[in-house]
Tab-separated table of C-alpha atoms in Angstrom:
chain	number	residue	atom	x	y	z
S	3	MET	CA	138.610	-37.588	23.222
S	4	TYR	CA	137.017	-37.757	19.752
S	5	ILE	CA	136.901	-34.411	17.918
S	6	LEU	CA	135.105	-33.741	14.644
S	7	ARG	CA	137.306	-32.221	11.994
S	8	PRO	CA	136.103	-30.121	9.030
S	9	ASP	CA	137.342	-32.710	6.519
S	10	GLN	CA	135.007	-35.320	8.057
S	11	PHE	CA	131.810	-33.578	6.998
S	12	GLY	CA	132.923	-31.487	4.039
S	13	GLU	CA	133.127	-27.801	3.390
S	14	PRO	CA	129.909	-25.747	3.290
S	15	ARG	CA	129.103	-24.552	-0.216
S	16	GLU	CA	126.893	-21.730	-1.355
S	17	ARG	CA	123.586	-22.901	-2.781
S	18	GLU	CA	122.753	-22.133	-6.406
S	19	PHE	CA	119.663	-20.102	-7.253
S	20	THR	CA	117.035	-22.527	-8.578
S	21	VAL	CA	113.370	-22.155	-9.543
S	22	GLN	CA	110.448	-24.568	-9.783
S	23	ALA	CA	107.388	-22.953	-11.373
S	24	TYR	CA	103.943	-24.533	-11.600
S	25	GLY	CA	100.737	-23.532	-13.352
S	26	GLY	CA	100.194	-21.020	-16.111
S	27	PRO	CA	98.898	-21.519	-19.665
S	28	THR	CA	100.273	-25.039	-20.131
S	29	GLN	CA	98.635	-27.433	-22.592
S	30	THR	CA	97.266	-29.561	-19.747
S	31	ASN	CA	95.714	-26.583	-17.960
S	32	LEU	CA	94.174	-25.228	-21.152
S	33	VAL	CA	92.689	-28.640	-22.073
S	34	LEU	CA	91.315	-29.149	-18.553
S	35	GLU	CA	89.736	-25.712	-18.460
S	36	THR	CA	88.254	-26.196	-21.942
S	37	LEU	CA	86.653	-29.435	-20.727
S	38	GLN	CA	85.430	-27.649	-17.611
S	39	LEU	CA	83.885	-24.898	-19.735
S	40	GLY	CA	82.226	-27.579	-21.886
S	41	ALA	CA	80.878	-29.209	-18.718
S	42	GLN	CA	79.350	-25.916	-17.601
S	43	GLN	CA	77.690	-25.467	-21.002
S	44	LEU	CA	76.377	-29.047	-20.839
S	45	ARG	CA	74.908	-28.316	-17.428
S	46	GLN	CA	73.197	-25.236	-18.831
S	47	ALA	CA	71.883	-27.274	-21.773
S	48	ALA	CA	70.595	-29.896	-19.322
S	49	ARG	CA	68.641	-27.218	-17.464
S	50	MET	CA	67.132	-26.042	-20.753
S	51	ALA	CA	66.189	-29.627	-21.674
S	52	GLU	CA	64.588	-30.068	-18.265
S	53	GLU	CA	62.567	-26.890	-18.762
S	54	GLN	CA	61.415	-28.179	-22.164
S	55	ARG	CA	60.371	-31.472	-20.588
S	56	HIS	CA	58.263	-29.607	-18.031
S	57	ASP	CA	56.699	-27.527	-20.826
S	58	LEU	CA	55.861	-30.663	-22.848
S	59	ALA	CA	54.395	-32.344	-19.787
S	60	SER	CA	52.281	-29.253	-19.112
S	61	ILE	CA	51.005	-29.257	-22.709
S	62	ALA	CA	50.099	-32.953	-22.412
S	63	ASP	CA	48.225	-32.322	-19.160
S	64	GLU	CA	46.276	-29.445	-20.683
S	65	ILE	CA	45.292	-31.368	-23.819
S	66	PHE	CA	44.536	-34.800	-22.403
S	67	GLY	CA	43.126	-33.449	-19.175
S	68	SER	CA	40.369	-31.679	-21.084
S	69	ALA	CA	37.604	-32.623	-23.516
S	70	ALA	CA	39.949	-32.007	-26.469
S	71	GLY	CA	41.824	-35.156	-25.605
S	72	PHE	CA	38.727	-37.262	-26.227
S	73	ALA	CA	37.891	-35.782	-29.632
S	74	PRO	CA	37.043	-38.539	-32.166
S	75	HIS	CA	40.058	-38.007	-34.441
S	76	TRP	CA	42.706	-40.604	-35.269
S	77	GLN	CA	45.592	-38.071	-34.990
S	78	ILE	CA	44.865	-37.281	-31.316
S	79	PRO	CA	46.318	-40.593	-29.965
S	80	LEU	CA	49.264	-40.306	-32.388
S	81	PHE	CA	50.010	-36.783	-31.190
S	82	GLY	CA	49.809	-37.993	-27.591
S	83	ALA	CA	52.301	-40.777	-28.329
S	84	GLN	CA	54.709	-38.364	-30.028
S	85	LEU	CA	54.381	-35.950	-27.126
S	86	GLY	CA	55.176	-38.735	-24.666
S	87	ILE	CA	58.235	-39.797	-26.690
S	88	SER	CA	59.500	-36.187	-26.842
S	89	THR	CA	59.031	-35.805	-23.083
S	90	ALA	CA	60.947	-39.044	-22.410
S	91	GLN	CA	63.752	-38.040	-24.794
S	92	SER	CA	64.071	-34.677	-23.063
S	93	ALA	CA	64.332	-36.419	-19.687
S	94	ILE	CA	66.952	-38.893	-20.980
S	95	GLY	CA	68.958	-36.127	-22.678
S	96	SER	CA	68.882	-33.948	-19.569
S	97	SER	CA	70.019	-36.814	-17.361
S	98	ALA	CA	72.825	-37.789	-19.760
S	99	MET	CA	74.131	-34.228	-19.953
S	100	GLU	CA	74.044	-33.870	-16.161
S	101	GLN	CA	75.944	-37.144	-15.703
S	102	THR	CA	78.558	-36.156	-18.300
S	103	SER	CA	79.008	-32.760	-16.674
S	104	ASP	CA	79.379	-34.347	-13.233
S	105	ALA	CA	81.947	-36.817	-14.596
S	106	VAL	CA	84.052	-34.009	-16.094
S	107	GLU	CA	83.906	-32.035	-12.836
S	108	ARG	CA	84.937	-35.093	-10.812
S	109	ALA	CA	87.810	-35.784	-13.212
S	110	HIS	CA	88.979	-32.167	-12.921
S	111	GLU	CA	88.835	-32.235	-9.110
S	112	SER	CA	90.654	-35.583	-9.020
S	113	TYR	CA	93.412	-34.262	-11.273
S	114	ARG	CA	93.847	-31.088	-9.204
S	115	ASP	CA	93.960	-33.088	-5.955
S	116	THR	CA	96.558	-35.439	-7.416
S	117	GLU	CA	98.556	-32.505	-8.793
S	118	ALA	CA	98.615	-30.812	-5.379
S	119	LEU	CA	99.607	-34.084	-3.695
S	120	VAL	CA	102.473	-34.646	-6.150
S	121	VAL	CA	103.756	-31.078	-5.638
S	122	ARG	CA	103.638	-31.580	-1.866
S	123	TRP	CA	105.489	-34.929	-2.024
S	124	LEU	CA	108.092	-33.416	-4.335
S	125	GLY	CA	108.646	-30.623	-1.829
S	126	ALA	CA	109.095	-33.069	1.042
S	127	ALA	CA	111.445	-35.258	-1.037
S	128	ARG	CA	113.474	-32.185	-2.016
S	129	GLN	CA	113.944	-31.260	1.633
S	130	ILE	CA	115.162	-34.746	2.520
S	131	THR	CA	117.595	-35.011	-0.400
S	132	GLN	CA	119.112	-31.643	0.559
S	133	TYR	CA	120.284	-32.965	3.925
S	134	PRO	CA	123.817	-34.021	2.801
S	135	GLU	CA	124.393	-30.545	1.373
S	136	MET	CA	122.892	-28.801	4.407
S	137	TYR	CA	124.780	-30.857	7.003
S	138	PRO	CA	128.074	-28.926	6.581
S	139	HIS	CA	126.183	-25.672	7.180
S	140	ILE	CA	124.839	-27.139	10.431
S	141	VAL	CA	128.116	-28.397	11.950
S	142	HIS	CA	130.944	-26.568	10.200
S	143	PRO	CA	132.298	-23.491	12.026
S	144	GLU	CA	131.981	-21.470	8.817
S	145	GLY	CA	128.549	-22.845	7.876
S	146	ASP	CA	125.590	-20.590	7.154
S	147	ARG	CA	123.476	-20.989	10.288
S	148	ALA	CA	120.640	-18.866	8.890
S	149	LEU	CA	120.310	-21.152	5.856
S	150	ALA	CA	120.495	-24.275	8.029
S	151	ALA	CA	117.853	-22.968	10.430
S	152	ALA	CA	115.482	-22.013	7.591
S	153	TRP	CA	115.933	-25.417	5.953
S	154	ALA	CA	115.382	-27.283	9.244
S	155	ARG	CA	112.155	-25.412	10.023
S	156	THR	CA	110.728	-26.062	6.577
S	157	ALA	CA	111.825	-29.723	6.703
S	158	LEU	CA	109.970	-30.180	9.992
S	159	VAL	CA	106.787	-28.691	8.505
S	160	ASN	CA	107.062	-30.884	5.394
S	161	LEU	CA	107.743	-34.004	7.462
S	162	GLY	CA	104.745	-33.159	9.634
S	163	HIS	CA	102.485	-33.012	6.574
S	164	THR	CA	104.031	-36.246	5.289
S	165	GLY	CA	103.272	-37.878	8.632
S	166	VAL	CA	99.642	-36.770	8.347
S	167	LEU	CA	99.408	-38.290	4.869
S	168	LEU	CA	100.933	-41.582	6.064
S	169	PHE	CA	98.592	-41.598	9.065
S	170	ALA	CA	95.628	-41.192	6.722
S	171	MET	CA	96.826	-44.136	4.597
S	172	VAL	CA	97.193	-46.384	7.663
S	173	ALA	CA	93.857	-45.233	9.079
S	174	ARG	CA	92.026	-46.532	6.004
S	175	LYS	CA	92.906	-50.098	6.988
S	176	GLN	CA	93.036	-49.799	10.795
S	177	PRO	CA	89.697	-48.966	12.494
S	178	ALA	CA	91.360	-48.098	15.824
S	179	VAL	CA	93.780	-45.683	14.171
S	180	ARG	CA	90.949	-44.202	12.137
S	181	ALA	CA	88.867	-43.670	15.292
S	182	SER	CA	91.709	-41.859	17.063
S	183	GLY	CA	92.257	-39.685	14.003
S	184	GLU	CA	88.564	-38.816	13.838
S	185	ALA	CA	88.579	-37.914	17.547
S	186	GLY	CA	91.588	-35.635	17.056
S	187	GLY	CA	89.941	-34.095	14.023
S	188	LEU	CA	86.767	-33.440	16.031
S	189	ILE	CA	88.759	-31.620	18.728
S	190	ALA	CA	90.585	-29.549	16.109
S	191	GLN	CA	87.290	-28.725	14.388
S	192	THR	CA	85.778	-27.622	17.703
S	193	LEU	CA	88.697	-25.271	18.372
S	194	PHE	CA	88.486	-23.985	14.812
S	195	GLU	CA	84.783	-23.223	15.174
S	196	GLU	CA	85.445	-21.414	18.455
S	197	VAL	CA	88.010	-19.185	16.746
S	198	ARG	CA	85.606	-18.659	13.823
S	199	ARG	CA	82.820	-17.515	16.160
S	200	ALA	CA	85.173	-15.131	17.974
S	201	SER	CA	86.343	-13.707	14.644
S	202	ARG	CA	82.835	-13.174	13.326
S	203	ALA	CA	81.798	-11.540	16.594
S	204	SER	CA	84.671	-9.043	16.269
S	205	SER	CA	84.754	-5.983	14.068
S	206	GLN	CA	87.571	-3.977	12.503
S	207	ARG	CA	87.366	-0.188	12.396
S	208	LEU	CA	89.037	2.091	9.849
S	209	ASN	CA	90.774	5.078	11.429
S	210	VAL	CA	90.285	8.567	10.058
S	211	GLU	CA	93.996	9.424	9.909
S	212	THR	CA	95.974	8.425	6.814
S	213	GLN	CA	99.559	8.846	5.694
S	214	GLN	CA	100.890	9.629	2.222
S	215	LEU	CA	104.046	7.790	1.176
S	216	PRO	CA	106.516	9.411	-1.263
S	217	ARG	CA	105.704	9.174	-4.958
S	218	THR	CA	107.586	6.355	-6.737
S	219	GLU	CA	108.027	5.224	-10.338
S	220	SER	CA	107.843	1.493	-11.082
S	221	HIS	CA	109.182	-0.076	-14.252
S	222	ARG	CA	109.467	-3.656	-12.986
S	223	LEU	CA	107.740	-5.849	-10.458
S	224	THR	CA	110.624	-5.477	-7.986
S	225	ASP	CA	110.369	-1.673	-8.215
S	226	TYR	CA	106.767	-1.882	-7.071
S	227	LEU	CA	107.432	-4.445	-4.299
S	228	GLU	CA	110.391	-2.459	-2.976
S	229	ALA	CA	108.261	0.678	-2.733
S	230	GLN	CA	105.656	-1.254	-0.682
S	231	ALA	CA	108.199	-2.185	1.999
S	232	ALA	CA	107.435	1.102	3.793
S	233	VAL	CA	103.714	0.301	4.207
S	234	ALA	CA	104.190	-2.068	7.177
S	235	ALA	CA	105.853	0.623	9.302
S	236	ALA	CA	103.191	3.211	8.434
S	237	GLY	CA	99.925	1.259	8.765
S	238	ASP	CA	97.846	-1.780	7.836
S	239	PHE	CA	97.321	-1.452	4.069
S	240	SER	CA	97.802	1.060	1.283
S	241	ILE	CA	95.860	2.179	-1.782
S	242	SER	CA	97.389	3.780	-4.858
S	243	SER	CA	95.056	4.987	-7.636
S	244	SER	CA	95.744	5.948	-11.250
S	245	ASP	CA	93.886	6.440	-14.524
S	246	THR	CA	93.773	3.657	-17.108
S	247	ALA	CA	94.083	3.940	-20.887
S	248	GLU	CA	90.395	3.021	-21.198
S	249	GLY	CA	89.351	6.074	-19.197
S	250	GLY	CA	88.571	4.308	-15.914
S	251	GLN	CA	90.554	4.031	-12.698
S	252	ARG	CA	92.922	1.371	-11.385
S	253	HIS	CA	93.436	0.935	-7.646
S	254	ILE	CA	96.381	-1.048	-6.236
S	255	VAL	CA	96.003	-2.376	-2.689
S	256	HIS	CA	99.007	-3.697	-0.737
S	257	ILE	CA	98.581	-5.678	2.517
S	258	PRO	CA	101.701	-6.277	4.702
S	259	GLY	CA	102.286	-9.248	6.994
S	260	LEU	CA	101.403	-10.152	10.578
S	261	GLU	CA	102.142	-7.644	13.344
S	262	LEU	CA	102.664	-9.372	16.711
S	263	PRO	CA	102.962	-7.859	20.188
S	264	GLU	CA	106.498	-8.117	21.550
S	265	GLU	CA	105.425	-10.719	24.121
S	266	LEU	CA	104.050	-13.061	21.459
S	267	GLU	CA	106.938	-12.484	19.059
S	268	GLU	CA	109.470	-13.437	21.739
S	269	MET	CA	107.189	-16.116	23.255
S	270	ASP	CA	107.421	-14.509	26.720
S	271	LEU	CA	105.113	-16.944	28.556
S	272	ASP	CA	105.213	-14.998	31.828
S	273	ALA	CA	103.997	-11.773	30.195
S	274	ILE	CA	101.429	-13.631	28.043
S	275	ALA	CA	100.045	-15.597	30.998
S	276	ALA	CA	99.731	-12.335	32.944
S	277	GLY	CA	97.580	-10.923	30.151
S	278	GLU	CA	100.047	-8.169	29.241
S	279	LEU	CA	99.014	-8.081	25.588
S	280	ASP	CA	97.664	-5.442	23.250
S	281	LEU	CA	95.809	-7.220	20.466
S	282	SER	CA	94.001	-4.191	19.080
S	283	ALA	CA	96.525	-3.795	16.221
S	284	GLY	CA	94.918	-4.014	12.800
S	285	ARG	CA	97.335	-6.664	11.481
S	286	GLY	CA	97.540	-8.622	14.730
S	287	VAL	CA	96.140	-11.944	15.920
S	288	ASN	CA	92.543	-10.875	15.243
S	289	SER	CA	93.451	-10.225	11.613
S	290	LEU	CA	95.053	-13.672	11.390
S	291	ALA	CA	91.833	-15.259	12.668
S	292	ASP	CA	89.873	-13.194	10.135
S	293	ALA	CA	92.088	-14.499	7.315
S	294	VAL	CA	92.083	-18.157	8.398
S	295	THR	CA	88.476	-18.620	9.521
S	296	ASN	CA	86.427	-15.769	8.053
S	297	ASP	CA	87.666	-15.344	4.440
S	298	SER	CA	88.954	-11.859	5.414
S	299	GLU	CA	85.433	-10.424	5.605
S	300	ASN	CA	86.415	-7.846	8.226
S	301	LEU	CA	89.418	-6.641	6.241
S	302	GLN	CA	87.420	-6.552	3.010
S	303	ALA	CA	84.873	-4.304	4.710
S	304	VAL	CA	87.463	-1.718	5.807
S	305	ILE	CA	89.241	-1.836	2.427
S	306	GLU	CA	85.892	-1.188	0.736
S	307	GLU	CA	85.368	1.818	3.010
S	308	ALA	CA	88.874	3.104	2.229
S	309	LEU	CA	88.262	2.693	-1.508
S	310	GLN	CA	85.058	4.705	-1.217
S	311	ARG	CA	86.985	7.454	0.585
S	312	SER	CA	89.561	7.481	-2.224
S	313	GLY	CA	86.824	7.990	-4.823
S	314	ALA	CA	86.677	4.473	-6.268
S	315	GLN	CA	83.605	3.679	-8.374
S	316	THR	CA	81.807	0.362	-8.784
S	317	GLY	CA	83.412	-1.599	-11.611
S	318	ASP	CA	86.871	-0.015	-11.252
S	319	GLU	CA	89.895	-2.249	-11.761
S	320	LEU	CA	91.518	-3.591	-8.592
S	321	LEU	CA	95.014	-5.095	-8.157
S	322	ILE	CA	95.944	-6.739	-4.840
S	323	SER	CA	99.392	-7.546	-3.468
S	324	GLY	CA	100.212	-9.082	-0.105
S	325	TYR	CA	103.088	-10.413	1.949
S	326	SER	CA	102.866	-13.326	4.434
S	327	GLN	CA	99.530	-12.958	6.275
S	328	GLY	CA	98.673	-10.187	3.816
S	329	ALA	CA	99.148	-12.723	1.006
S	330	LEU	CA	96.469	-14.958	2.531
S	331	HIS	CA	94.149	-11.952	2.750
S	332	ALA	CA	94.881	-11.210	-0.919
S	333	LEU	CA	94.000	-14.781	-1.967
S	334	ASN	CA	90.777	-14.624	0.058
S	335	ILE	CA	89.835	-11.424	-1.780
S	336	ALA	CA	90.649	-13.093	-5.112
S	337	ALA	CA	88.417	-16.057	-4.229
S	338	GLY	CA	85.334	-13.866	-3.843
S	339	GLY	CA	83.491	-11.680	-1.380
S	340	ARG	CA	82.280	-8.100	-1.257
S	341	LEU	CA	85.259	-6.613	-3.124
S	342	ALA	CA	84.986	-9.110	-5.993
S	343	ARG	CA	81.275	-8.334	-6.307
S	344	LYS	CA	81.842	-4.583	-6.481
S	345	TYR	CA	85.154	-4.195	-8.355
S	346	ARG	CA	86.922	-5.928	-11.251
S	347	ILE	CA	89.898	-7.705	-9.705
S	348	SER	CA	92.441	-8.305	-12.462
S	349	GLN	CA	95.724	-9.262	-10.735
S	350	VAL	CA	96.778	-10.689	-7.377
S	351	VAL	CA	100.446	-11.087	-6.425
S	352	THR	CA	101.523	-12.781	-3.176
S	353	VAL	CA	104.923	-13.059	-1.513
S	354	ALA	CA	105.784	-15.712	1.107
S	355	GLY	CA	102.120	-16.390	1.853
S	356	PRO	CA	100.307	-19.507	3.126
S	357	GLY	CA	98.527	-21.586	0.512
S	358	ARG	CA	94.775	-21.369	0.062
S	359	GLY	CA	92.768	-24.263	-1.280
S	360	GLY	CA	89.996	-23.926	-3.819
S	361	PRO	CA	89.671	-22.014	-7.086
S	362	ILE	CA	90.069	-18.295	-7.675
S	363	THR	CA	87.345	-16.106	-9.189
S	364	PRO	CA	87.410	-16.555	-13.016
S	365	GLY	CA	89.324	-13.784	-14.760
S	366	VAL	CA	91.659	-13.075	-11.825
S	367	ARG	CA	95.329	-13.737	-12.608
S	368	THR	CA	97.347	-14.736	-9.526
S	369	THR	CA	101.115	-15.025	-9.091
S	370	SER	CA	102.643	-16.465	-5.920
S	371	PHE	CA	106.335	-16.154	-4.991
S	372	GLN	CA	107.909	-18.190	-2.188
S	373	ASP	CA	111.231	-19.664	-1.056
S	374	VAL	CA	111.407	-23.454	-0.767
S	375	ASN	CA	113.100	-23.010	2.635
S	376	ASP	CA	110.279	-20.851	4.004
S	377	PRO	CA	107.945	-22.833	6.318
S	378	VAL	CA	105.045	-20.332	6.149
S	379	PRO	CA	103.655	-21.342	2.692
S	380	ARG	CA	103.318	-24.906	4.023
S	381	LEU	CA	102.080	-24.241	7.549
S	382	MET	CA	98.349	-24.546	6.837
S	383	SER	CA	98.681	-27.683	4.705
S	384	GLU	CA	96.650	-25.928	2.000
S	385	ASP	CA	97.672	-26.261	-1.637
S	386	SER	CA	96.674	-23.609	-4.141
S	387	GLU	CA	94.622	-24.917	-7.060
S	388	LEU	CA	96.688	-24.190	-10.161
S	389	SER	CA	95.222	-23.070	-13.483
S	390	SER	CA	96.124	-21.318	-16.724
S	391	THR	CA	95.812	-17.958	-14.922
S	392	ARG	CA	97.443	-19.039	-11.662
S	393	VAL	CA	101.218	-19.423	-11.369
S	394	GLU	CA	103.213	-20.518	-8.333
S	395	ILE	CA	106.952	-19.753	-8.400
S	396	ASN	CA	109.147	-21.548	-5.852
S	397	TYR	CA	112.810	-20.531	-5.677
S	398	GLU	CA	115.771	-21.408	-3.513
S	399	HIS	CA	117.757	-18.280	-2.762
S	400	HIS	CA	120.877	-18.475	-0.627
S	401	ALA	CA	121.503	-15.075	0.970
S	402	SER	CA	125.104	-15.449	2.129
S	403	GLU	CA	124.750	-12.642	4.686
S	404	GLY	CA	121.468	-13.878	6.163
S	405	ARG	CA	120.916	-13.842	9.909
S	406	VAL	CA	119.272	-16.364	12.199
S	407	GLY	CA	116.227	-14.707	13.696
S	408	GLY	CA	112.503	-14.253	13.609
S	409	ILE	CA	109.878	-16.882	14.226
S	410	PHE	CA	109.983	-18.213	10.655
S	411	GLY	CA	113.629	-17.665	9.744
S	412	GLN	CA	115.470	-15.459	7.275
S	413	SER	CA	113.970	-17.129	4.175
S	414	HIS	CA	110.584	-15.665	5.115
S	415	SER	CA	111.703	-12.048	5.335
S	416	TYR	CA	110.362	-9.540	2.826
S	417	THR	CA	113.884	-8.416	1.900
S	418	HIS	CA	115.035	-11.975	1.218
S	419	ASN	CA	112.121	-12.668	-1.123
S	420	LEU	CA	112.536	-9.313	-2.856
S	421	GLU	CA	116.165	-10.190	-3.645
S	422	ALA	CA	115.086	-13.557	-5.076
S	423	ILE	CA	112.366	-12.012	-7.253
S	424	ARG	CA	114.897	-9.485	-8.566
S	425	ILE	CA	117.245	-12.332	-9.610
S	426	LEU	CA	114.342	-14.099	-11.310
S	427	GLU	CA	113.218	-10.945	-13.079
S	428	ASP	CA	116.787	-10.265	-14.313
S	429	ASP	CA	116.907	-13.619	-16.140
S	430	PRO	CA	113.421	-15.142	-16.592
S	431	ASN	CA	114.471	-17.139	-19.683
S	432	SER	CA	116.631	-19.429	-17.539
S	433	HIS	CA	113.870	-20.293	-15.067
S	434	LEU	CA	110.405	-19.961	-16.647
S	435	ASP	CA	108.709	-21.333	-19.751
S	436	ALA	CA	107.261	-19.041	-22.426
S	437	GLY	CA	103.744	-18.945	-20.944
S	438	GLN	CA	105.000	-18.202	-17.440
S	439	ARG	CA	107.318	-15.460	-18.747
S	440	GLU	CA	104.376	-13.816	-20.523
S	441	HIS	CA	102.321	-14.117	-17.345
S	442	LEU	CA	105.089	-12.364	-15.357
S	443	ARG	CA	105.546	-9.698	-18.033
S	444	GLU	CA	101.840	-8.778	-18.002
S	445	LEU	CA	101.877	-8.563	-14.198
S	446	ALA	CA	104.888	-6.212	-14.231
S	447	GLU	CA	103.265	-4.111	-16.961
S	448	GLN	CA	100.068	-3.595	-14.954
S	449	LEU	CA	102.025	-2.642	-11.832
S	450	SER	CA	104.332	-0.255	-13.668
S	451	GLY	CA	103.847	3.496	-13.621
S	452	GLU	CA	103.716	6.219	-11.004
S	453	HIS	CA	102.434	5.357	-7.525
S	454	ARG	CA	101.715	7.475	-4.467
S	455	PRO	CA	100.259	5.130	-1.838
S	456	THR	CA	97.899	6.313	0.877
S	457	VAL	CA	98.363	4.204	4.011
S	458	TYR	CA	95.365	3.374	6.230
S	459	THR	CA	95.341	2.104	9.812
S	460	THR	CA	92.682	0.048	11.583
S	461	GLU	CA	91.773	-1.109	15.090
S	462	TRP	CA	89.796	-4.040	16.464
S	463	ASP	CA	86.874	-3.625	18.818
S	464	ALA	CA	87.543	-4.153	22.524
S	465	ALA	CA	85.070	-7.036	22.994
S	466	GLY	CA	86.520	-9.224	20.249
S	467	THR	CA	90.079	-8.407	21.310
S	468	GLU	CA	89.308	-9.339	24.906
S	469	ARG	CA	87.933	-12.763	23.923
S	470	VAL	CA	91.001	-13.614	21.868
S	471	GLN	CA	93.331	-12.306	24.580
S	472	GLN	CA	91.628	-14.471	27.222
S	473	THR	CA	92.129	-17.565	25.056
S	474	ILE	CA	95.816	-16.794	24.459
S	475	THR	CA	96.371	-16.039	28.154
S	476	GLU	CA	94.736	-19.331	29.162
S	477	TRP	CA	96.874	-21.374	26.774
S	478	ALA	CA	100.037	-19.514	27.823
S	479	GLY	CA	99.266	-20.408	31.447
S	480	ARG	CA	98.956	-24.081	30.517
S	481	LEU	CA	102.212	-24.004	28.576
S	482	GLN	CA	103.932	-22.206	31.440
S	483	ALA	CA	102.727	-24.834	33.930
S	484	GLY	CA	103.949	-27.610	31.643
S	485	THR	CA	107.326	-25.921	31.251
S	486	GLU	CA	107.682	-25.566	35.014
S	487	GLU	CA	106.833	-29.254	35.510
S	488	VAL	CA	109.437	-30.273	32.958
S	489	GLY	CA	111.979	-27.940	34.586
S	490	SER	CA	111.337	-29.359	38.057
S	491	GLY	CA	111.632	-32.879	36.662
S	492	VAL	CA	115.002	-32.042	35.168
S	493	GLU	CA	116.187	-30.558	38.464
S	494	GLU	CA	115.067	-33.667	40.348
S	495	ALA	CA	116.901	-35.858	37.858
S	496	ARG	CA	120.061	-33.797	38.293
S	497	SER	CA	119.803	-33.972	42.071
S	498	GLY	CA	119.328	-37.730	41.914
S	499	ALA	CA	122.371	-38.074	39.669
S	500	ASP	CA	124.425	-35.996	42.135
S	501	ARG	CA	123.373	-38.214	45.035
S	502	VAL	CA	124.370	-41.336	43.106
S	503	ARG	CA	127.796	-39.825	42.526
């Protein structure tokens, strides 16, 4: 009998703490954004030139459409010719400026798309090259199973995205493959629209009761994040307000992650298929649909109501932090909506959150922290658009006492990420460039000070909850039927094998 020995696959070794940071005030980002600003000014100048052309054309119509245009004076035809030349020059100038502006915008979008694609490919390549070092943790008796499980889950997500990219490349040359891909995309879009309609038909209600958390003093970013760990157990989001040096007020909003019913968290198909779910929780499945399909409009509405209760005034400064699903909500708020129209959002910090495509509202500085062995930031196949005010920090943190558990693994836990951020904050010079260090320092400075969060809870309306619950129950029934068919097939195969023996 062949037995694997430890010396055949090597000893498991602890992983070093590493960081890959993207974005921030790099020379490339500053040049690109300067060109983009120039393109916007060109577009504005083109509109002004177009308005001048219309004015000149109106003047020509008024003069030569009346008796004055037929006055017997030799300068009248000359003036008409000059007016026509000026009108044509305005039209040519306006068109040229519009074309130049469009070209700059297309170049910027192309660069950002390529940048996101390169970052994604680098992530997938990193996962593959880590396999020889992860293999001992998988098979060795003393290997770190939590690390291996987290790596395997993230590798599967990355390989899935890589497969989609390869499929898209093949589909460009194969009409049959392209047709099947378009059909699958149509089905996915239909399901997405169904979820979007259900989300928009639902409403989230802010409860009257609130809870005050103990007063804390923050000197660093990790001090603030550690104090927010208690929010998830107390409610759905918190608000902490303080006075600013300018005489106004600053409000800090923290949004925790997804809260699942026990049946969903443990994937209990029998209980789910029987409809034994309570989806009224404020941070539950309805909130996830709101974040993914509705730009967090429902959550923004209840946060706005809570801010009004706390005495916030229009134009006050707003800082948003979020973990996991709460991070996606935070990015949605930073991208625009009712809160961005009413308040001045200055900083957004996210931890272990899914990516969100598209730009962020100008003037909002965002900082995203995530572990490279966390599958959640890559689940939605969305890549954040980097900029001089947007930094993404990816670290690999090996927690030697981590435990296998949870849907997304130990690398997704709030505690795990907090430990990694603390290591980074202890020695930023070894992991970040000068611009990124300054970005992190300013974030920590704005979050420092005394905080006493007020925690708010919410509920979802019964009608919207019922629609979502019916959909989940239906799909759980299908999965349960499929599982039973597979199980019966296995039993039949075993019985057949026994008869052969």
